[in-house]
Amino acid sequence: MSESLLTYSLCAAAKLLSPGRIDSLRDAMNAARDETLNDVELWQSGAPVPAEKQPLDAGFIQWPEELLDDLQRAQSTSLVGRLESCAKRLQAAADSLVVLGIGGSYMGMRAMFEALRTPFWNEQSRAVRREIPRIYFDGWNVDTDQQSALLSLLNDRAAAFPDSVEGKTAVIVISKSGGTLETAVAFRTFRELLERRFGSDAVNLIVPVTGESGRLRSLSSASGSPDVFSIPDGIGGRFSVLTSVGLLPAAAAGMNIRALLQGAADMTQHFRTAPFESNVVLQYVAVCHAFEIDHGMTCRILSTWGSKLEAVGLWYDQLLSESLGKHERGAMPLTVVNTRDLHSRGQQHQEGRRDKLITNLLPGQPLSPPLTVPEHALDDDRLNQLAGTPFPRILQAAVDGTNQAYADDKRPTADIALPALTEHALGQLFQMLMLATVVEGRLVGTNPYGQPGVEAYKKNMQANLGLK
Ligand code: PA5
């Protein structure tokens, strides 16, 4: 294990559960962990999967370790090596990169981009970005204004810099099924732009990431894409952030994908070996479960302290909703950003229905040197008393004050604390929350894999358009 692990702690909320309640879940939680891990063996063995376990997408659990082993063995010809070299090729070829995808084929990369890059990344010069492209997301909606705005921006850039990398756009198009309409339609429009602007070079600027078969796979073969990356069977969309789905765009955005994988592998190792009392995955699930069963707390609020983690929260909203929102059951996830949302949802969390468990997601120390409150001759705002106070101290006062206010009213909170906002920490967090979701599914008897409910709208949408 290379860096420290994130921590999970139950703040004053511990007192709100009956004594020994979490301990009483030890056997059930250990059994859910065993089942989660045995599923990996079942899936790897190729033996028939019992009907009640289908689909079984347990491949994400050992995947980070497998990729790191492969890297160790095969270096530049390993999958990680090939992803890194494709990312370098794209960085050298284009200054704008559009990532197309929806749901599990989009939200993980968005989460990494917002967490690990500055909010004004795309406004910085190429030199300040260290020749790493600007990053845009599309294909996650059917929104004329949004897509037109991006298409004209890229078109204008191509016109302004006809012979230089600054005018070039590359596209990573991601769809496991290869047939999701929103992404497929967006791909057509962006491909059309690339072909019109860059002619025969367009094919080199497009990298598909897709399943072993399907329409996008066929299209990629027909168009002769030089690089196509596969999304492995046995890893479902919302569990695929650490496959090429997230790793290729992350590497193209200059992120350290080896550290991401290492963080996830460290979390898997911790999950496998740590006893129930100190196992962050099992403790998190036990607490969420106990509050849901004993106190009817069916709303899980992920309270992110800082806007850089908002998209991680949205990724988790999708993970929990699609995995456990089945059979008229499953907690309702909601991401908030504080202190912003203390001025909107905060009232409801403090005095509304007692159906909420609040988990704070704490990002650790800021990456930039802490700002401090400046002193000023004009002190009518009475802020000179705070002159010199670092912003992190003000934020901590808000965190503590909020937790205290909830505790005083017997409203539970818990903390997930990241050591820092790094690739390694984010890899841990992704893997922790994916494992927790599967463990909870096994605990309550809901298959966490598959999302049959999402298919209904897709079928109707296609029928409404007369598509075959
Ligand atoms: O978790 C899932 O499987 C879904 O959210 C999918 O990721 C989403 O529907 C996109 O599917 P695809 O990658 O096939 O375009």
Short mmCIF file of N, CA and C in Angstrom, two decimals, residues 40-109:
data_model
loop_
_atom_site.label_atom_id
_atom_site.label_comp_id
_atom_site.label_asym_id
_atom_site.label_seq_id
_atom_site.Cartn_x
_atom_site.Cartn_y
_atom_site.Cartn_z
N VAL A 40 -16.86 -13.22 -7.46
CA VAL A 40 -15.74 -12.99 -8.40
C VAL A 40 -15.26 -14.34 -8.91
N GLU A 41 -15.12 -15.29 -7.97
CA GLU A 41 -14.65 -16.63 -8.37
C GLU A 41 -15.65 -17.31 -9.28
N LEU A 42 -16.93 -17.16 -8.93
CA LEU A 42 -17.96 -17.78 -9.76
C LEU A 42 -17.89 -17.21 -11.18
N TRP A 43 -17.77 -15.90 -11.24
CA TRP A 43 -17.74 -15.24 -12.54
C TRP A 43 -16.49 -15.66 -13.33
N GLN A 44 -15.34 -15.75 -12.62
CA GLN A 44 -14.09 -16.12 -13.30
C GLN A 44 -14.10 -17.58 -13.76
N SER A 45 -14.81 -18.43 -13.00
CA SER A 45 -14.76 -19.86 -13.31
C SER A 45 -15.48 -20.21 -14.61
N GLY A 46 -16.38 -19.34 -15.03
CA GLY A 46 -17.13 -19.63 -16.26
C GLY A 46 -18.25 -20.63 -16.02
N ALA A 47 -18.44 -21.06 -14.75
CA ALA A 47 -19.55 -21.99 -14.43
C ALA A 47 -20.88 -21.27 -14.63
N PRO A 48 -21.98 -22.05 -14.84
CA PRO A 48 -23.28 -21.39 -15.04
C PRO A 48 -23.66 -20.54 -13.83
N VAL A 49 -24.18 -19.36 -14.10
CA VAL A 49 -24.57 -18.44 -13.03
C VAL A 49 -26.04 -18.69 -12.71
N PRO A 50 -26.37 -18.97 -11.43
CA PRO A 50 -27.77 -19.21 -11.09
C PRO A 50 -28.66 -18.04 -11.52
N ALA A 51 -29.91 -18.36 -11.88
CA ALA A 51 -30.81 -17.34 -12.44
C ALA A 51 -30.92 -16.12 -11.54
N GLU A 52 -31.00 -16.33 -10.21
CA GLU A 52 -31.22 -15.18 -9.33
C GLU A 52 -29.99 -14.27 -9.24
N LYS A 53 -28.87 -14.74 -9.77
CA LYS A 53 -27.65 -13.90 -9.73
C LYS A 53 -27.39 -13.22 -11.06
N GLN A 54 -28.24 -13.42 -12.03
CA GLN A 54 -27.99 -12.84 -13.35
C GLN A 54 -28.64 -11.47 -13.46
N PRO A 55 -27.98 -10.47 -14.05
CA PRO A 55 -26.60 -10.56 -14.52
C PRO A 55 -25.63 -10.50 -13.34
N LEU A 56 -24.43 -11.03 -13.58
CA LEU A 56 -23.38 -11.02 -12.56
C LEU A 56 -22.18 -10.28 -13.14
N ASP A 57 -22.02 -9.02 -12.72
CA ASP A 57 -20.95 -8.18 -13.27
C ASP A 57 -19.88 -7.92 -12.23
N ALA A 58 -19.36 -9.00 -11.64
CA ALA A 58 -18.43 -8.85 -10.51
C ALA A 58 -16.99 -8.54 -10.96
N GLY A 59 -16.78 -8.37 -12.26
CA GLY A 59 -15.42 -8.22 -12.78
C GLY A 59 -14.69 -6.98 -12.30
N PHE A 60 -15.42 -5.96 -11.84
CA PHE A 60 -14.76 -4.72 -11.43
C PHE A 60 -13.91 -4.90 -10.17
N ILE A 61 -14.19 -5.95 -9.39
CA ILE A 61 -13.56 -6.06 -8.06
C ILE A 61 -12.06 -6.30 -8.16
N GLN A 62 -11.66 -7.25 -8.99
CA GLN A 62 -10.22 -7.55 -9.06
C GLN A 62 -9.56 -6.86 -10.26
N TRP A 63 -10.35 -6.14 -11.04
CA TRP A 63 -9.85 -5.51 -12.27
C TRP A 63 -8.65 -4.59 -12.03
N PRO A 64 -8.67 -3.66 -11.04
CA PRO A 64 -7.50 -2.79 -10.86
C PRO A 64 -6.22 -3.60 -10.60
N GLU A 65 -6.33 -4.66 -9.77
CA GLU A 65 -5.14 -5.48 -9.50
C GLU A 65 -4.68 -6.18 -10.78
N GLU A 66 -5.64 -6.66 -11.55
CA GLU A 66 -5.26 -7.35 -12.80
C GLU A 66 -4.53 -6.40 -13.75
N LEU A 67 -5.03 -5.16 -13.85
CA LEU A 67 -4.36 -4.22 -14.76
C LEU A 67 -2.97 -3.86 -14.28
N LEU A 68 -2.80 -3.73 -12.96
CA LEU A 68 -1.46 -3.40 -12.44
C LEU A 68 -0.50 -4.57 -12.64
N ASP A 69 -0.99 -5.80 -12.49
CA ASP A 69 -0.14 -6.98 -12.74
C ASP A 69 0.26 -7.04 -14.21
N ASP A 70 -0.71 -6.77 -15.07
CA ASP A 70 -0.47 -6.78 -16.51
C ASP A 70 0.58 -5.71 -16.87
N LEU A 71 0.47 -4.56 -16.21
CA LEU A 71 1.44 -3.47 -16.46
C LEU A 71 2.84 -3.91 -16.05
N GLN A 72 2.91 -4.54 -14.88
CA GLN A 72 4.20 -5.03 -14.37
C GLN A 72 4.84 -5.99 -15.36
N ARG A 73 4.01 -6.90 -15.90
CA ARG A 73 4.51 -7.93 -16.81
C ARG A 73 4.85 -7.37 -18.18
N ALA A 74 3.90 -6.62 -18.75
CA ALA A 74 4.01 -6.31 -20.19
C ALA A 74 4.40 -4.87 -20.47
N GLN A 75 4.51 -4.04 -19.43
CA GLN A 75 4.92 -2.63 -19.58
C GLN A 75 4.20 -1.93 -20.74
N SER A 76 4.94 -1.50 -21.77
CA SER A 76 4.31 -0.64 -22.79
C SER A 76 3.26 -1.37 -23.62
N THR A 77 3.30 -2.72 -23.64
CA THR A 77 2.28 -3.42 -24.42
C THR A 77 1.09 -3.84 -23.55
N SER A 78 1.14 -3.51 -22.25
CA SER A 78 -0.01 -3.80 -21.37
C SER A 78 -1.15 -2.85 -21.73
N LEU A 79 -2.34 -3.13 -21.19
CA LEU A 79 -3.46 -2.22 -21.48
C LEU A 79 -3.16 -0.81 -20.97
N VAL A 80 -2.61 -0.71 -19.75
CA VAL A 80 -2.29 0.62 -19.23
C VAL A 80 -1.28 1.32 -20.14
N GLY A 81 -0.26 0.58 -20.57
CA GLY A 81 0.76 1.14 -21.47
C GLY A 81 0.12 1.63 -22.76
N ARG A 82 -0.81 0.83 -23.31
CA ARG A 82 -1.44 1.23 -24.58
C ARG A 82 -2.37 2.44 -24.39
N LEU A 83 -3.05 2.46 -23.26
CA LEU A 83 -3.92 3.62 -22.98
C LEU A 83 -3.07 4.89 -22.86
N GLU A 84 -1.95 4.77 -22.15
CA GLU A 84 -1.09 5.96 -21.97
C GLU A 84 -0.52 6.42 -23.30
N SER A 85 -0.17 5.47 -24.17
CA SER A 85 0.42 5.94 -25.43
C SER A 85 -0.65 6.52 -26.36
N CYS A 86 -1.86 5.96 -26.33
CA CYS A 86 -2.95 6.56 -27.11
C CYS A 86 -3.26 7.96 -26.58
N ALA A 87 -3.24 8.10 -25.25
CA ALA A 87 -3.52 9.42 -24.65
C ALA A 87 -2.48 10.44 -25.11
N LYS A 88 -1.22 10.02 -25.16
CA LYS A 88 -0.15 10.93 -25.60
C LYS A 88 -0.37 11.33 -27.07
N ARG A 89 -0.77 10.34 -27.87
CA ARG A 89 -1.02 10.61 -29.29
C ARG A 89 -2.12 11.68 -29.42
N LEU A 90 -3.20 11.52 -28.65
CA LEU A 90 -4.30 12.48 -28.73
C LEU A 90 -3.86 13.87 -28.24
N GLN A 91 -3.05 13.89 -27.18
CA GLN A 91 -2.58 15.18 -26.66
C GLN A 91 -1.76 15.93 -27.70
N ALA A 92 -0.97 15.16 -28.45
CA ALA A 92 -0.11 15.81 -29.46
C ALA A 92 -0.92 16.22 -30.68
N ALA A 93 -2.06 15.54 -30.91
CA ALA A 93 -2.80 15.78 -32.14
C ALA A 93 -3.86 16.87 -32.02
N ALA A 94 -4.38 17.10 -30.81
CA ALA A 94 -5.54 18.00 -30.71
C ALA A 94 -5.50 18.78 -29.41
N ASP A 95 -5.97 20.03 -29.48
CA ASP A 95 -6.00 20.86 -28.26
C ASP A 95 -7.38 20.84 -27.60
N SER A 96 -8.38 20.27 -28.29
CA SER A 96 -9.71 20.12 -27.67
C SER A 96 -10.06 18.64 -27.75
N LEU A 97 -10.60 18.14 -26.64
CA LEU A 97 -10.99 16.73 -26.60
C LEU A 97 -12.44 16.65 -26.13
N VAL A 98 -13.28 16.03 -26.96
CA VAL A 98 -14.69 15.86 -26.57
C VAL A 98 -14.88 14.41 -26.15
N VAL A 99 -15.42 14.22 -24.96
CA VAL A 99 -15.70 12.87 -24.46
C VAL A 99 -17.21 12.67 -24.57
N LEU A 100 -17.60 11.67 -25.38
CA LEU A 100 -19.02 11.41 -25.60
C LEU A 100 -19.44 10.16 -24.83
N GLY A 101 -20.53 10.24 -24.09
CA GLY A 101 -21.03 9.08 -23.36
C GLY A 101 -22.13 9.53 -22.42
N ILE A 102 -22.83 8.56 -21.85
CA ILE A 102 -23.93 8.87 -20.93
C ILE A 102 -23.91 7.85 -19.79
N GLY A 103 -24.47 8.21 -18.65
CA GLY A 103 -24.55 7.28 -17.51
C GLY A 103 -23.17 6.80 -17.11
N GLY A 104 -23.02 5.48 -16.96
CA GLY A 104 -21.75 4.92 -16.54
C GLY A 104 -20.63 5.15 -17.55
N SER A 105 -20.98 5.53 -18.77
CA SER A 105 -19.95 5.80 -19.78
C SER A 105 -19.55 7.28 -19.79
N TYR A 106 -19.96 8.01 -18.77
CA TYR A 106 -19.68 9.46 -18.74
C TYR A 106 -19.36 9.98 -17.34
N MET A 107 -20.14 9.51 -16.34
CA MET A 107 -20.12 10.21 -15.06
C MET A 107 -18.81 10.06 -14.30
N GLY A 108 -18.12 8.94 -14.48
CA GLY A 108 -16.86 8.73 -13.77
C GLY A 108 -15.79 9.69 -14.26
N MET A 109 -15.68 9.86 -15.58
CA MET A 109 -14.67 10.78 -16.10
C MET A 109 -15.01 12.21 -15.71
#
